[in-house]
CSV table of C-alpha atoms in Angstrom, one decimal:
chain,number,residue,atom,x,y,z
A,4,MET,CA,107.5,76.7,77.1
A,5,ASP,CA,107.7,74.9,73.4
A,6,SER,CA,105.7,74.1,69.9
A,7,HIS,CA,103.3,71.6,72.3
A,8,GLY,CA,102.9,74.2,75.1
A,9,ILE,CA,104.9,71.9,77.3
A,10,GLU,CA,106.7,74.5,80.0
A,11,GLU,CA,110.6,73.8,79.3
A,12,VAL,CA,113.2,74.2,82.7
A,13,PRO,CA,116.0,76.6,82.0
A,14,LYS,CA,119.8,75.5,82.1
A,15,GLN,CA,121.6,75.2,85.5
A,16,GLY,CA,123.8,78.7,83.5
A,17,ASP,CA,120.7,79.8,82.4
A,18,VAL,CA,120.2,83.1,84.9
A,19,ALA,CA,115.9,83.9,85.3
A,20,THR,CA,114.5,86.6,86.6
A,21,GLY,CA,111.9,83.9,88.3
A,22,THR,CA,110.3,86.1,90.1
A,23,THR,CA,106.9,87.7,91.3
A,24,ILE,CA,105.6,90.6,88.8
A,25,LEU,CA,102.6,92.9,89.0
A,26,ALA,CA,101.4,96.1,87.3
A,27,CYS,CA,97.6,97.6,87.8
A,28,GLU,CA,95.6,101.1,86.5
A,29,TYR,CA,94.1,102.8,89.1
A,30,ARG,CA,92.2,105.9,89.4
A,31,ASP,CA,95.2,108.8,87.8
A,32,GLY,CA,97.8,106.6,86.3
A,33,VAL,CA,99.1,102.3,87.1
A,34,VAL,CA,102.1,101.3,89.7
A,35,LEU,CA,104.2,98.6,88.7
A,36,VAL,CA,105.7,96.6,91.3
A,37,ALA,CA,108.6,93.3,91.0
A,38,ASP,CA,111.2,91.9,93.7
A,39,SER,CA,113.7,91.3,92.8
A,40,ARG,CA,115.8,87.8,93.0
A,41,THR,CA,117.2,86.7,89.9
A,42,SER,CA,118.8,82.8,90.0
A,43,THR,CA,120.8,80.3,88.1
A,44,GLY,CA,119.1,77.0,89.1
A,45,SER,CA,119.0,77.7,93.1
A,46,TYR,CA,122.2,80.1,93.6
A,47,VAL,CA,120.5,83.8,93.8
A,48,ALA,CA,122.9,85.2,91.5
A,49,ASN,CA,121.4,89.1,92.2
A,50,ARG,CA,118.7,89.8,95.6
A,51,VAL,CA,118.8,93.1,94.2
A,52,SER,CA,117.9,93.1,90.3
A,53,ASP,CA,116.7,96.2,89.1
A,54,LYS,CA,113.2,94.7,87.0
A,55,ILE,CA,111.3,97.3,86.1
A,56,VAL,CA,113.1,98.7,82.9
A,57,LYS,CA,111.9,102.2,81.1
A,58,LEU,CA,110.6,101.9,77.6
A,59,THR,CA,109.6,105.7,77.4
A,60,ASP,CA,108.6,108.5,79.3
A,61,ASN,CA,105.4,107.1,80.0
A,62,ILE,CA,105.5,103.6,79.9
A,63,TYR,CA,107.5,100.5,81.4
A,64,ALA,CA,107.8,97.0,81.7
A,65,CYS,CA,107.7,94.8,84.2
A,66,ARG,CA,110.5,91.8,83.6
A,67,SER,CA,110.2,87.5,84.2
A,68,GLY,CA,111.5,84.5,82.8
A,69,SER,CA,115.2,84.6,81.5
A,70,ALA,CA,117.2,87.4,81.8
A,71,ALA,CA,119.1,88.1,79.4
A,72,ASP,CA,116.1,86.9,77.2
A,73,THR,CA,114.2,90.2,79.2
A,74,GLN,CA,116.6,92.8,79.0
A,75,ALA,CA,117.9,91.8,75.0
A,76,VAL,CA,113.8,92.2,74.3
A,77,CYS,CA,112.8,94.7,76.0
A,78,ASP,CA,115.9,97.0,74.2
A,79,TYR,CA,115.6,95.9,71.0
A,80,ALA,CA,112.0,97.2,71.4
A,81,LYS,CA,113.1,100.8,73.2
A,82,ARG,CA,115.5,101.5,70.5
A,83,PHE,CA,112.2,100.5,68.3
A,84,LEU,CA,109.8,103.5,70.2
A,85,SER,CA,112.7,106.0,70.3
A,86,ASP,CA,112.5,105.8,66.6
A,87,TYR,CA,108.7,105.7,66.2
A,88,ALA,CA,108.1,108.6,68.4
A,89,ILE,CA,111.1,110.5,65.8
A,90,GLN,CA,109.3,109.5,62.7
A,91,LYS,CA,106.0,110.2,63.5
A,92,GLY,CA,107.3,113.1,66.0
A,93,ARG,CA,104.7,112.3,68.7
A,94,PRO,CA,105.4,109.5,71.6
A,95,ALA,CA,104.1,105.8,71.6
A,96,ARG,CA,101.2,104.8,72.8
A,97,VAL,CA,100.9,102.6,75.5
A,98,SER,CA,100.1,99.5,72.9
A,99,THR,CA,102.0,100.3,70.3
A,100,ALA,CA,104.4,99.4,73.0
A,101,ALA,CA,102.8,96.9,73.9
A,102,HIS,CA,102.3,95.0,70.4
A,103,VAL,CA,105.8,95.6,69.4
A,104,LEU,CA,106.4,93.5,72.3
A,105,SER,CA,104.1,90.8,72.2
A,106,SER,CA,105.1,90.9,68.1
A,107,ILE,CA,109.1,90.1,69.4
A,108,VAL,CA,107.5,87.4,71.6
A,109,TYR,CA,105.5,85.7,69.6
A,110,ASN,CA,108.1,85.5,66.4
A,111,ASN,CA,110.3,83.8,68.5
A,112,LYS,CA,109.0,81.5,71.2
A,113,ASP,CA,109.9,78.2,70.3
A,114,ASN,CA,113.7,80.1,71.5
A,115,LEU,CA,112.8,83.1,74.5
A,116,SER,CA,111.9,82.0,78.3
A,117,VAL,CA,110.0,85.6,77.9
A,118,GLY,CA,107.1,87.2,79.8
A,119,LEU,CA,106.5,90.8,80.2
A,120,ILE,CA,103.9,92.8,82.0
A,121,VAL,CA,104.0,96.3,79.5
A,122,ALA,CA,101.7,99.7,81.6
A,123,GLY,CA,101.6,103.1,80.4
A,124,VAL,CA,99.5,106.2,79.9
A,125,ASP,CA,98.9,108.5,77.5
A,126,ASP,CA,97.1,111.2,75.9
A,127,VAL,CA,94.3,109.2,74.1
A,128,ASP,CA,93.3,105.9,76.3
A,129,GLY,CA,94.9,107.2,79.8
A,130,PRO,CA,96.6,104.8,82.0
A,131,GLN,CA,96.3,101.2,80.4
A,132,VAL,CA,97.7,97.7,81.5
A,133,TYR,CA,98.9,95.2,79.0
A,134,SER,CA,99.8,91.8,79.7
A,135,ILE,CA,102.8,89.2,77.0
A,136,PRO,CA,102.8,85.7,79.1
A,137,LEU,CA,105.3,83.5,77.4
A,138,GLY,CA,104.2,82.8,74.0
A,139,GLY,CA,103.9,86.3,72.9
A,140,THR,CA,99.7,86.4,73.7
A,141,LEU,CA,98.6,89.9,73.9
A,142,VAL,CA,95.7,90.3,76.5
A,143,ARG,CA,94.7,94.4,77.8
A,144,GLN,CA,93.8,93.3,82.5
A,145,PRO,CA,92.5,96.3,85.0
A,146,LEU,CA,95.5,94.5,87.2
A,147,ALA,CA,98.4,91.6,85.7
A,148,VAL,CA,100.3,89.7,87.7
A,149,GLY,CA,103.4,87.3,86.7
A,150,GLY,CA,106.2,85.1,87.1
A,151,SER,CA,106.3,82.2,89.4
A,152,GLY,CA,105.3,84.3,92.7
A,153,SER,CA,101.7,85.1,91.0
A,154,VAL,CA,100.4,81.3,91.7
A,155,PHE,CA,99.6,82.9,95.5
A,156,ILE,CA,98.8,86.7,95.1
A,157,TYR,CA,95.9,85.5,91.9
A,158,ALA,CA,93.0,85.3,94.7
A,159,MET,CA,93.6,88.0,97.0
A,160,GLY,CA,94.1,90.1,94.0
A,161,ASP,CA,90.9,89.7,92.7
A,162,ALA,CA,89.9,90.0,96.3
A,163,ASP,CA,91.4,93.3,97.1
A,164,TYR,CA,92.0,95.2,93.9
A,165,THR,CA,89.6,98.4,93.0
A,166,PRO,CA,89.8,100.3,90.2
A,167,ASP,CA,89.7,103.5,92.3
A,168,MET,CA,92.5,103.3,94.4
A,169,ASP,CA,94.0,106.6,94.5
A,170,LYS,CA,97.9,106.4,94.7
A,171,ASP,CA,98.3,105.8,97.9
A,172,ALA,CA,96.1,103.3,98.2
A,173,ALA,CA,97.6,101.6,94.4
A,174,VAL,CA,101.0,101.8,95.7
A,175,ALA,CA,100.3,99.5,99.1
A,176,PHE,CA,98.2,96.9,98.1
A,177,GLY,CA,101.1,96.4,94.7
A,178,ARG,CA,104.0,96.0,97.7
A,179,ARG,CA,101.4,93.6,99.4
A,180,LEU,CA,100.2,91.9,97.0
A,181,VAL,CA,103.9,90.6,96.0
A,182,SER,CA,105.8,91.2,100.2
A,183,HIS,CA,102.5,88.0,100.4
A,184,ALA,CA,104.9,86.1,97.1
A,185,MET,CA,107.6,86.5,97.9
A,186,ALA,CA,106.8,84.6,101.1
A,187,ARG,CA,105.7,81.8,99.5
A,188,ASP,CA,108.0,81.2,96.6
A,189,GLY,CA,111.1,80.9,97.0
A,190,SER,CA,112.1,81.9,93.7
A,191,SER,CA,111.3,85.2,94.7
A,192,GLY,CA,113.0,87.5,97.5
A,193,GLY,CA,115.1,90.4,97.9
A,194,VAL,CA,113.9,93.8,98.1
A,195,ILE,CA,111.0,95.5,96.9
A,196,ARG,CA,110.8,98.6,93.6
A,197,SER,CA,108.0,99.9,92.5
A,198,VAL,CA,107.1,102.7,89.6
A,199,VAL,CA,103.8,105.6,89.4
A,200,LEU,CA,103.7,106.1,86.3
A,201,THR,CA,100.5,109.4,85.7
A,202,GLY,CA,100.0,112.2,82.8
A,203,ASP,CA,103.5,114.2,84.8
A,204,GLY,CA,106.5,110.8,84.5
A,205,ALA,CA,107.8,108.5,86.8
A,206,GLU,CA,108.0,108.2,90.7
A,207,ARG,CA,109.9,105.7,92.2
A,208,GLY,CA,110.1,103.6,95.0
A,209,PHE,CA,111.9,100.9,96.8
A,210,VAL,CA,111.4,98.9,100.2
A,211,PRO,CA,114.3,97.2,101.9
A,212,GLY,CA,114.1,93.5,102.4
A,213,SER,CA,113.8,94.2,106.6
A,214,GLU,CA,110.6,96.4,106.0
A,215,LEU,CA,108.9,94.4,103.6
A,216,PRO,CA,104.6,94.8,104.2
A,217,PHE,CA,104.3,90.7,105.4
A,218,SER,CA,106.6,88.2,105.8
A,219,LEU,CA,107.1,84.5,107.5
A,220,GLU,CA,109.0,86.3,110.3
A,221,GLY,CA,106.6,87.9,111.1
A,222,MET,CA,103.4,85.9,111.3
A,223,ALA,CA,105.1,83.6,113.3
A,224,ASP,CA,106.1,86.4,115.6
A,225,GLY,CA,102.3,87.2,115.9
A,226,LEU,CA,101.2,84.1,116.7
A,227,ALA,CA,103.7,83.3,119.3
A,228,LYS,CA,102.4,86.8,120.9
A,229,ALA,CA,99.1,85.5,120.1
A,230,VAL,CA,100.0,82.2,122.2
A,231,GLU,CA,101.1,84.4,125.5
A,232,GLU,CA,98.2,86.3,125.6
A,233,VAL,CA,95.3,83.1,125.1
A,234,ALA,CA,98.0,81.6,128.0
A,235,GLU,CA,97.5,85.1,129.4
A,236,HIS,CA,93.9,85.0,129.3
A,237,ARG,CA,93.6,81.5,130.3
A,238,ALA,CA,95.4,81.7,133.3
A,239,ALA,CA,93.0,85.1,135.0
A,240,GLY,CA,90.8,82.6,136.1
A,241,PRO,CA,88.3,79.3,135.4
A,242,SER,CA,85.9,81.4,133.8
A,243,SER,CA,87.8,82.1,130.6
A,244,SER,CA,85.9,80.0,128.3
A,245,SER,CA,87.7,78.4,125.2
A,246,SER,CA,85.7,81.2,122.4
A,247,SER,CA,86.7,84.7,124.5
A,248,ALA,CA,90.5,83.2,124.4
A,249,GLY,CA,89.8,82.0,120.7
A,250,ALA,CA,88.7,85.7,119.8
A,251,ALA,CA,91.5,87.0,121.7
A,252,ALA,CA,93.9,85.6,120.4
A,253,ALA,CA,91.4,86.0,116.1
A,254,ALA,CA,92.5,89.8,117.5
A,255,ALA,CA,95.9,89.5,118.4
A,256,VAL,CA,96.7,88.0,114.9
A,257,ALA,CA,94.7,90.7,113.1
A,258,SER,CA,96.1,93.4,115.7
A,259,ARG,CA,99.8,92.6,113.1
A,260,GLY,CA,98.4,92.2,109.5
């Protein structure tokens, strides 16, 4: 995006993490989730990249935008936070890391294509999630989504997110949203990676492409099965009404998620 607010299209040779990233606060910590596709134009350069970067032991970031830009910015912030911890004699707070990254992106907004979500846990403010979109704005949010696939899941996130979820529910929530975005967004795909951060440290997770919570292929299979069940229901006898057939179809689809 240039100084006039016009979104710039990456050059054909640029490697971009046109992507879906998500982070949310839950009862005991934060969860970060991302897809794994990076692309150069219409060519998928990497199907299994890792877009969740460790900044410190208690702070991680999700990357979207230019792969080179996001890697450089996160590497710089990681070094800064390491030096900060040595000088201060204590780990940096999550808000400190978020402000450092926001400052870098804002001061270089005309030259960088970087969107980040920073999440972590500290002893002062507990679980925290910060969104840093293109341009360097810094916003704390309990649920943050970013990347090209985010437009497909905002409403689902608003409807289903609750801050009192436990770890398993939060991880399932994040993976479900990202899998829906991957099904609809051509720039998102591959596998799903996740990181859970609590006061006890980080726990990484992985979902292969063949086991995604949602896929268009799975939905198509469910609809085909539902059509078969409706046909069987109608063939069972002339007394079967269209409303009961519709109910059978709805139940069949619902049973398949």
